mmCIF file of C-alpha atoms and ligand atoms in Angstrom:
data_model
loop_
_atom_site.group_PDB
_atom_site.id
_atom_site.type_symbol
_atom_site.label_atom_id
_atom_site.label_comp_id
_atom_site.label_asym_id
_atom_site.label_seq_id
_atom_site.Cartn_x
_atom_site.Cartn_y
_atom_site.Cartn_z
ATOM 1 C CA MET A 1 -6.090 -19.559 12.706
ATOM 2 C CA ASN A 2 -6.723 -15.959 13.361
ATOM 3 C CA LYS A 3 -9.712 -14.421 14.811
ATOM 4 C CA THR A 4 -11.356 -13.146 11.590
ATOM 5 C CA SER A 5 -10.855 -16.736 9.809
ATOM 6 C CA GLU A 6 -12.057 -18.361 12.794
ATOM 7 C CA GLN A 7 -15.417 -16.276 12.565
ATOM 8 C CA SER A 8 -15.622 -16.972 8.757
ATOM 9 C CA GLU A 9 -15.102 -20.809 9.355
ATOM 10 C CA ALA A 10 -17.987 -20.519 12.051
ATOM 11 C CA ILE A 11 -20.330 -18.980 9.461
ATOM 12 C CA LEU A 12 -19.659 -21.922 7.147
ATOM 13 C CA ARG A 13 -20.583 -24.480 9.841
ATOM 14 C CA ARG A 14 -23.962 -22.747 10.574
ATOM 15 C CA PRO A 15 -26.955 -24.641 9.831
ATOM 16 C CA ILE A 16 -29.434 -24.098 6.703
ATOM 17 C CA GLY A 17 -32.924 -23.085 7.790
ATOM 18 C CA ILE A 18 -35.819 -24.796 6.160
ATOM 19 C CA PHE A 19 -39.623 -23.884 6.801
ATOM 20 C CA ASP A 20 -42.924 -25.532 5.747
ATOM 21 C CA SER A 21 -46.636 -25.106 6.391
ATOM 22 C CA GLY A 22 -46.136 -28.809 8.029
ATOM 23 C CA VAL A 23 -44.638 -32.049 7.020
ATOM 24 C CA GLY A 24 -44.596 -32.089 3.344
ATOM 25 C CA GLY A 25 -41.481 -29.802 3.338
ATOM 26 C CA LEU A 26 -39.511 -33.030 4.504
ATOM 27 C CA THR A 27 -39.366 -34.041 0.709
ATOM 28 C CA VAL A 28 -37.454 -30.765 0.296
ATOM 29 C CA TYR A 29 -35.175 -31.601 3.223
ATOM 30 C CA ARG A 30 -34.620 -34.995 1.913
ATOM 31 C CA ALA A 31 -33.363 -33.464 -1.524
ATOM 32 C CA LEU A 32 -31.305 -30.894 0.367
ATOM 33 C CA HIS A 33 -29.830 -33.382 2.608
ATOM 34 C CA ASN A 34 -28.874 -35.666 -0.317
ATOM 35 C CA ARG A 35 -27.409 -32.992 -2.359
ATOM 36 C CA LEU A 36 -25.509 -31.280 0.309
ATOM 37 C CA PRO A 37 -23.737 -33.842 2.613
ATOM 38 C CA ASN A 38 -21.663 -31.302 4.346
ATOM 39 C CA GLU A 39 -24.359 -29.192 5.445
ATOM 40 C CA HIS A 40 -26.748 -29.385 8.453
ATOM 41 C CA PHE A 41 -30.293 -28.101 8.699
ATOM 42 C CA VAL A 42 -32.819 -26.734 10.923
ATOM 43 C CA TYR A 43 -36.330 -27.415 10.016
ATOM 44 C CA LEU A 44 -39.683 -25.745 11.165
ATOM 45 C CA GLY A 45 -43.019 -27.202 10.561
ATOM 46 C CA ASP A 46 -45.938 -24.949 11.251
ATOM 47 C CA THR A 47 -48.053 -27.785 12.074
ATOM 48 C CA ALA A 48 -50.481 -25.543 14.324
ATOM 49 C CA ARG A 49 -51.440 -23.430 11.281
ATOM 50 C CA VAL A 50 -51.406 -26.007 8.236
ATOM 51 C CA PRO A 51 -52.820 -25.885 5.524
ATOM 52 C CA TYR A 52 -51.510 -22.814 3.865
ATOM 53 C CA GLY A 53 -52.919 -23.635 0.511
ATOM 54 C CA THR A 54 -56.459 -22.665 1.457
ATOM 55 C CA LYS A 55 -55.561 -19.331 3.066
ATOM 56 C CA SER A 56 -55.393 -15.781 2.223
ATOM 57 C CA LEU A 57 -52.239 -13.692 0.817
ATOM 58 C CA ALA A 58 -52.118 -11.531 4.132
ATOM 59 C CA THR A 59 -52.361 -14.599 6.410
ATOM 60 C CA VAL A 60 -49.615 -16.835 4.636
ATOM 61 C CA GLU A 61 -47.294 -13.679 4.333
ATOM 62 C CA ARG A 62 -47.818 -13.060 8.250
ATOM 63 C CA TYR A 63 -47.020 -16.739 8.982
ATOM 64 C CA ALA A 64 -44.109 -16.875 6.564
ATOM 65 C CA ILE A 65 -42.546 -13.963 8.193
ATOM 66 C CA GLU A 66 -42.809 -15.353 11.645
ATOM 67 C CA ASN A 67 -41.624 -18.752 10.489
ATOM 68 C CA SER A 68 -38.499 -17.062 8.845
ATOM 69 C CA GLN A 69 -37.786 -14.940 11.919
ATOM 70 C CA PHE A 70 -37.930 -17.786 14.316
ATOM 71 C CA LEU A 71 -35.250 -19.551 12.192
ATOM 72 C CA ALA A 72 -33.108 -16.533 11.364
ATOM 73 C CA ALA A 73 -32.936 -16.038 15.309
ATOM 74 C CA LEU A 74 -31.293 -19.584 15.447
ATOM 75 C CA GLY A 75 -28.289 -18.172 13.559
ATOM 76 C CA ILE A 76 -28.821 -19.908 10.119
ATOM 77 C CA LYS A 77 -26.766 -19.114 7.008
ATOM 78 C CA LEU A 78 -29.287 -19.433 4.533
ATOM 79 C CA LEU A 79 -33.269 -19.692 4.452
ATOM 80 C CA VAL A 80 -34.982 -22.373 2.163
ATOM 81 C CA VAL A 81 -38.972 -21.610 1.941
ATOM 82 C CA ALA A 82 -39.885 -25.363 1.143
ATOM 83 C CA CYS A 83 -43.385 -24.638 1.320
ATOM 84 C CA ASN A 84 -44.695 -23.851 -2.433
ATOM 85 C CA THR A 85 -47.552 -21.757 -1.164
ATOM 86 C CA ALA A 86 -45.411 -19.515 1.026
ATOM 87 C CA SER A 87 -42.927 -19.241 -1.859
ATOM 88 C CA ALA A 88 -45.476 -18.403 -4.262
ATOM 89 C CA LEU A 89 -47.301 -15.698 -2.137
ATOM 90 C CA ALA A 90 -44.638 -14.429 0.463
ATOM 91 C CA LEU A 91 -41.014 -14.597 -1.070
ATOM 92 C CA PRO A 92 -40.635 -10.874 -1.633
ATOM 93 C CA LYS A 93 -41.789 -9.975 1.957
ATOM 94 C CA ILE A 94 -39.701 -12.514 3.499
ATOM 95 C CA ARG A 95 -36.550 -11.249 1.616
ATOM 96 C CA GLU A 96 -37.578 -7.590 2.706
ATOM 97 C CA LYS A 97 -37.661 -8.490 6.349
ATOM 98 C CA ILE A 98 -34.814 -11.176 6.571
ATOM 99 C CA GLY A 99 -31.155 -10.155 6.306
ATOM 100 C CA LEU A 100 -30.227 -13.323 4.588
ATOM 101 C CA ASP A 101 -30.134 -15.289 1.417
ATOM 102 C CA VAL A 102 -33.670 -16.874 0.850
ATOM 103 C CA VAL A 103 -34.315 -19.649 -1.672
ATOM 104 C CA GLY A 104 -37.926 -20.428 -2.717
ATOM 105 C CA VAL A 105 -39.195 -23.683 -4.613
ATOM 106 C CA ILE A 106 -40.948 -21.941 -7.445
ATOM 107 C CA GLY A 107 -38.308 -20.070 -9.551
ATOM 108 C CA PRO A 108 -36.016 -23.270 -9.515
ATOM 109 C CA GLY A 109 -39.066 -25.470 -10.327
ATOM 110 C CA ALA A 110 -40.159 -23.182 -13.252
ATOM 111 C CA ARG A 111 -36.716 -23.183 -14.767
ATOM 112 C CA LYS A 112 -36.068 -26.875 -14.646
ATOM 113 C CA ALA A 113 -39.337 -27.406 -16.212
ATOM 114 C CA VAL A 114 -38.467 -25.082 -19.177
ATOM 115 C CA GLU A 115 -35.068 -26.999 -19.356
ATOM 116 C CA ALA A 116 -36.706 -30.179 -19.620
ATOM 117 C CA ALA A 117 -39.341 -29.242 -22.183
ATOM 118 C CA GLY A 118 -38.887 -28.544 -25.923
ATOM 119 C CA ALA A 119 -38.306 -25.343 -27.867
ATOM 120 C CA ARG A 120 -42.035 -24.470 -27.415
ATOM 121 C CA PRO A 121 -42.560 -25.755 -24.138
ATOM 122 C CA ARG A 122 -46.058 -27.224 -22.854
ATOM 123 C CA ILE A 123 -45.955 -27.344 -19.254
ATOM 124 C CA ALA A 124 -48.522 -28.421 -16.569
ATOM 125 C CA VAL A 125 -48.285 -27.304 -13.031
ATOM 126 C CA ILE A 126 -49.974 -29.100 -10.020
ATOM 127 C CA ALA A 127 -50.061 -27.139 -6.779
ATOM 128 C CA THR A 128 -52.446 -25.752 -3.870
ATOM 129 C CA GLU A 129 -55.321 -23.643 -4.531
ATOM 130 C CA ALA A 130 -53.350 -20.706 -3.214
ATOM 131 C CA THR A 131 -50.279 -21.408 -5.507
ATOM 132 C CA VAL A 132 -52.395 -21.818 -8.648
ATOM 133 C CA GLN A 133 -54.530 -18.605 -7.862
ATOM 134 C CA SER A 134 -51.306 -16.586 -7.297
ATOM 135 C CA ASP A 135 -50.096 -17.434 -10.964
ATOM 136 C CA ALA A 136 -46.552 -17.588 -9.524
ATOM 137 C CA TYR A 137 -45.519 -20.711 -11.397
ATOM 138 C CA ALA A 138 -46.782 -19.552 -14.668
ATOM 139 C CA ALA A 139 -45.293 -16.153 -14.340
ATOM 140 C CA SER A 140 -41.843 -17.659 -13.484
ATOM 141 C CA ILE A 141 -42.078 -20.253 -16.398
ATOM 142 C CA ARG A 142 -42.918 -17.266 -18.841
ATOM 143 C CA GLN A 143 -39.939 -15.616 -17.497
ATOM 144 C CA ALA A 144 -37.831 -18.265 -18.240
ATOM 145 C CA CYS A 145 -39.573 -18.711 -21.768
ATOM 146 C CA ALA A 146 -41.940 -16.253 -22.959
ATOM 147 C CA ILE A 147 -43.515 -18.564 -25.529
ATOM 148 C CA ALA A 148 -44.164 -21.375 -23.023
ATOM 149 C CA GLU A 149 -47.865 -22.567 -22.828
ATOM 150 C CA VAL A 150 -49.045 -23.481 -19.209
ATOM 151 C CA VAL A 151 -51.964 -25.380 -17.601
ATOM 152 C CA GLN A 152 -52.245 -25.373 -13.912
ATOM 153 C CA THR A 153 -54.558 -27.555 -11.803
ATOM 154 C CA ALA A 154 -55.176 -27.408 -7.905
ATOM 155 C CA CYS A 155 -55.078 -30.810 -6.290
ATOM 156 C CA PRO A 156 -55.764 -30.371 -2.733
ATOM 157 C CA LEU A 157 -56.741 -33.883 -1.852
ATOM 158 C CA PHE A 158 -53.331 -35.166 -2.786
ATOM 159 C CA VAL A 159 -52.227 -33.547 0.683
ATOM 160 C CA PRO A 160 -54.253 -35.829 2.852
ATOM 161 C CA LEU A 161 -53.433 -38.818 0.862
ATOM 162 C CA ALA A 162 -49.689 -38.361 0.790
ATOM 163 C CA GLU A 163 -50.107 -37.964 4.752
ATOM 164 C CA GLU A 164 -51.898 -41.256 4.868
ATOM 165 C CA ASN A 165 -49.384 -42.815 2.722
ATOM 166 C CA TRP A 166 -52.131 -43.968 0.229
ATOM 167 C CA THR A 167 -49.711 -44.157 -2.536
ATOM 168 C CA ARG A 168 -51.215 -47.243 -4.286
ATOM 169 C CA GLU A 169 -54.877 -47.401 -3.238
ATOM 170 C CA PRO A 170 -57.560 -47.443 -5.997
ATOM 171 C CA GLU A 171 -59.197 -44.408 -4.721
ATOM 172 C CA THR A 172 -55.821 -42.288 -5.195
ATOM 173 C CA PHE A 173 -55.807 -43.319 -8.854
ATOM 174 C CA SER A 174 -59.345 -42.305 -9.146
ATOM 175 C CA ILE A 175 -58.825 -38.934 -7.680
ATOM 176 C CA ALA A 176 -55.839 -38.310 -9.655
ATOM 177 C CA GLY A 177 -57.632 -39.247 -12.878
ATOM 178 C CA LYS A 178 -60.135 -36.815 -12.037
ATOM 179 C CA TYR A 179 -57.709 -34.045 -11.077
ATOM 180 C CA LEU A 180 -55.331 -34.594 -14.002
ATOM 181 C CA ARG A 181 -57.890 -35.172 -16.893
ATOM 182 C CA GLU A 182 -57.355 -31.570 -18.282
ATOM 183 C CA ILE A 183 -53.815 -31.956 -17.964
ATOM 184 C CA LYS A 184 -53.725 -35.362 -19.782
ATOM 185 C CA GLU A 185 -55.573 -33.786 -22.648
ATOM 186 C CA PHE A 186 -53.192 -30.721 -22.711
ATOM 187 C CA GLU A 187 -50.317 -33.455 -23.491
ATOM 188 C CA PRO A 188 -47.604 -31.590 -21.718
ATOM 189 C CA GLU A 189 -43.928 -32.285 -21.958
ATOM 190 C CA ALA A 190 -43.022 -31.600 -18.382
ATOM 191 C CA LEU A 191 -45.284 -31.505 -15.133
ATOM 192 C CA VAL A 192 -44.231 -29.399 -12.051
ATOM 193 C CA LEU A 193 -44.959 -31.240 -8.747
ATOM 194 C CA GLY A 194 -45.647 -27.943 -7.254
ATOM 195 C CA CYS A 195 -46.723 -28.585 -3.736
ATOM 196 C CA THR A 196 -44.383 -30.280 -0.985
ATOM 197 C CA HIS A 197 -46.368 -33.482 -0.608
ATOM 198 C CA TYR A 198 -46.832 -34.499 -4.423
ATOM 199 C CA PRO A 199 -43.485 -36.274 -4.885
ATOM 200 C CA ILE A 200 -44.774 -38.837 -2.319
ATOM 201 C CA LEU A 201 -47.680 -39.589 -5.071
ATOM 202 C CA ARG A 202 -44.950 -39.439 -7.928
ATOM 203 C CA ASP A 203 -45.724 -43.235 -9.159
ATOM 204 C CA VAL A 204 -49.676 -42.482 -9.132
ATOM 205 C CA ILE A 205 -49.198 -39.246 -11.103
ATOM 206 C CA GLN A 206 -46.671 -40.594 -13.453
ATOM 207 C CA GLN A 207 -48.883 -43.417 -14.455
ATOM 208 C CA THR A 208 -51.926 -41.041 -14.580
ATOM 209 C CA VAL A 209 -50.578 -38.650 -16.877
ATOM 210 C CA GLY A 210 -48.444 -41.351 -19.055
ATOM 211 C CA GLU A 211 -44.677 -42.204 -18.921
ATOM 212 C CA ASN A 212 -43.597 -39.689 -21.366
ATOM 213 C CA VAL A 213 -44.364 -36.603 -19.375
ATOM 214 C CA LYS A 214 -41.295 -35.593 -17.524
ATOM 215 C CA LEU A 215 -42.051 -35.083 -13.751
ATOM 216 C CA ILE A 216 -40.384 -32.099 -12.290
ATOM 217 C CA ASP A 217 -39.655 -32.027 -8.281
ATOM 218 C CA SER A 218 -39.339 -28.183 -7.379
ATOM 219 C CA GLY A 219 -37.466 -29.474 -4.140
ATOM 220 C CA GLU A 220 -34.772 -31.318 -6.070
ATOM 221 C CA ALA A 221 -34.701 -28.236 -8.236
ATOM 222 C CA CYS A 222 -34.468 -25.983 -5.224
ATOM 223 C CA ALA A 223 -31.593 -28.077 -3.809
ATOM 224 C CA ASP A 224 -29.564 -27.587 -7.007
ATOM 225 C CA GLU A 225 -30.024 -23.829 -6.654
ATOM 226 C CA VAL A 226 -28.931 -23.771 -3.035
ATOM 227 C CA ALA A 227 -25.888 -25.809 -3.856
ATOM 228 C CA ARG A 228 -25.165 -23.074 -6.627
ATOM 229 C CA LEU A 229 -25.716 -20.499 -4.348
ATOM 230 C CA LEU A 230 -23.643 -21.645 -1.324
ATOM 231 C CA ASN A 231 -20.729 -22.000 -3.909
ATOM 232 C CA GLU A 232 -21.251 -18.564 -5.543
ATOM 233 C CA LYS A 233 -21.202 -16.792 -2.030
ATOM 234 C CA GLY A 234 -18.588 -18.771 -0.718
ATOM 235 C CA LEU A 235 -21.082 -20.095 2.014
ATOM 236 C CA ALA A 236 -20.693 -23.915 1.427
ATOM 237 C CA ASN A 237 -19.255 -25.835 4.402
ATOM 238 C CA PRO A 238 -15.924 -27.432 3.052
ATOM 239 C CA HIS A 239 -15.628 -29.920 5.819
ATOM 240 C CA ARG A 240 -18.034 -33.214 6.349
ATOM 241 C CA VAL A 241 -19.881 -32.555 9.473
ATOM 242 C CA THR A 242 -19.495 -36.153 10.508
ATOM 243 C CA GLY A 243 -18.448 -39.333 8.784
ATOM 244 C CA THR A 244 -21.970 -40.798 7.982
ATOM 245 C CA ARG A 245 -24.996 -38.863 7.542
ATOM 246 C CA ARG A 246 -28.336 -40.182 7.847
ATOM 247 C CA LEU A 247 -31.733 -38.598 7.217
ATOM 248 C CA CYS A 248 -33.053 -37.121 10.315
ATOM 249 C CA ASP A 249 -29.856 -38.047 12.276
ATOM 250 C CA ASP A 250 -29.038 -35.959 15.453
ATOM 251 C CA LEU A 251 -27.114 -33.094 13.424
ATOM 252 C CA ASP A 252 -30.261 -32.015 11.948
ATOM 253 C CA HIS A 253 -32.879 -30.210 14.395
ATOM 254 C CA PHE A 254 -36.564 -30.332 13.942
ATOM 255 C CA TYR A 255 -39.063 -27.874 15.381
ATOM 256 C CA VAL A 256 -42.918 -28.006 14.933
ATOM 257 C CA THR A 257 -45.571 -25.577 16.285
ATOM 258 C CA ASP A 258 -47.997 -28.453 17.173
ATOM 259 C CA ALA A 259 -48.340 -32.205 17.506
ATOM 260 C CA ALA A 260 -44.686 -33.398 17.507
ATOM 261 C CA ASP A 261 -45.724 -36.964 17.929
ATOM 262 C CA ARG A 262 -47.798 -36.865 14.550
ATOM 263 C CA PHE A 263 -45.158 -35.162 12.641
ATOM 264 C CA GLY A 264 -42.652 -37.879 13.603
ATOM 265 C CA ARG A 265 -44.948 -40.624 12.599
ATOM 266 C CA VAL A 266 -45.591 -39.092 9.152
ATOM 267 C CA ALA A 267 -41.760 -38.188 8.900
ATOM 268 C CA GLU A 268 -41.002 -42.181 9.211
ATOM 269 C CA ARG A 269 -43.482 -42.473 6.438
ATOM 270 C CA PHE A 270 -42.089 -39.891 4.218
ATOM 271 C CA LEU A 271 -38.257 -40.574 5.096
ATOM 272 C CA GLY A 272 -38.064 -43.946 6.740
ATOM 273 C CA ALA A 273 -36.738 -42.354 9.825
ATOM 274 C CA LYS A 274 -38.031 -40.290 12.662
ATOM 275 C CA PRO A 275 -36.173 -37.116 13.564
ATOM 276 C CA ALA A 276 -33.504 -37.485 16.465
ATOM 277 C CA LYS A 277 -34.233 -34.038 17.656
ATOM 278 C CA LEU A 278 -37.633 -32.906 17.556
ATOM 279 C CA GLU A 279 -39.250 -30.124 19.761
ATOM 280 C CA ALA A 280 -42.518 -28.199 19.902
ATOM 281 C CA VAL A 281 -42.084 -24.442 19.880
ATOM 282 C CA GLU A 282 -44.094 -21.284 19.684
ATOM 283 C CA VAL A 283 -43.155 -19.066 16.868
ATOM 284 C CA PHE A 284 -45.224 -15.956 17.213
ATOM 285 C CA GLY A 285 -43.488 -12.681 18.243
ATOM 286 C CA VAL A 286 -40.045 -13.436 17.991
ATOM 287 C CA ASP A 287 -39.552 -9.888 16.982
ATOM 288 C CA GLU A 288 -41.280 -8.565 19.946
ATOM 289 C CA LEU A 289 -39.316 -10.760 22.388
ATOM 290 C CA LYS A 290 -36.125 -9.258 20.882
ATOM 291 C CA GLU A 291 -37.484 -5.766 20.935
ATOM 292 C CA SER A 292 -38.467 -5.976 24.769
ATOM 293 C CA LYS A 293 -34.933 -7.495 25.763
HETATM 294 N N1 DGL B 301 -46.771 -27.200 2.011
HETATM 295 C C1 DGL B 301 -47.727 -26.706 1.118
HETATM 296 C C2 DGL B 301 -47.179 -26.475 -0.253
HETATM 297 O O1 DGL B 301 -46.243 -26.926 -0.730
HETATM 298 C C3 DGL B 301 -48.794 -27.898 1.013
HETATM 299 C C4 DGL B 301 -49.614 -27.824 2.226
HETATM 300 C C5 DGL B 301 -50.394 -26.751 2.725
HETATM 301 O O2 DGL B 301 -51.398 -26.454 2.046
HETATM 302 O O3 DGL B 301 -50.010 -26.048 3.717
HETATM 303 O O4 DGL B 301 -47.981 -25.468 -0.934
#
């Protein structure tokens, strides 16, 4: 193999970077891991500064850029913004600052919902307060289908309920009933799970809105988009990184900005496995560090 082809082979073997405000993005990691068995991942959970869903545009943008720069400095080949709030608020700024392909969850989730709905789509979106306020999902849905009708509701209590693994408790059903009342009355064809944590509460949400509503997991839609982009750009790794891949095995590296032990425990609840490689880091000022070298 000559030097140039060795170099391009090395690029294909680079990891895909994923960041989220915390642990919820593990649902997106799982979707990517299942969809792309030849790839490996570096995940950053900004557990020191979670939640993003109640913060302002300027703050979410700043956090998102710092996280992206941290991952870019590790030599990733593509960046996935797993956090719906960061995807809704900060994607243009991240793309401006990072010289890499960046995939968020909003566009893929919105397009999948339009595909799943009928000719005159009625689509509901549940997300954090900041994502709902940004109107990013509604805008993306209407870009895919101008006549789509959209109803959005913020469900902030779903985040701690998912982390507590309260996936069957009567309290969770009662809260879901309250949050989803308006959506049920709207009778949507599709409902977008527009927050990283909501796939954990999928059964409660499905039972509450009714079996005929199609639930759209933005993380899964994002994984399809990443697979398509890797092939289109010639960035897909053609070789299996190892024989058998398991979620959280030592080929994937997890970083958090605080409370690594708690992250490991919640990861086990969400994925049935604790990360083999988990490290606490500082992500602030990666740029300044580079400049001072
Ligand atoms: N990861 C966030 C999202 O998907 C949910 C948690 C938070 O508010 O930071 O919007």
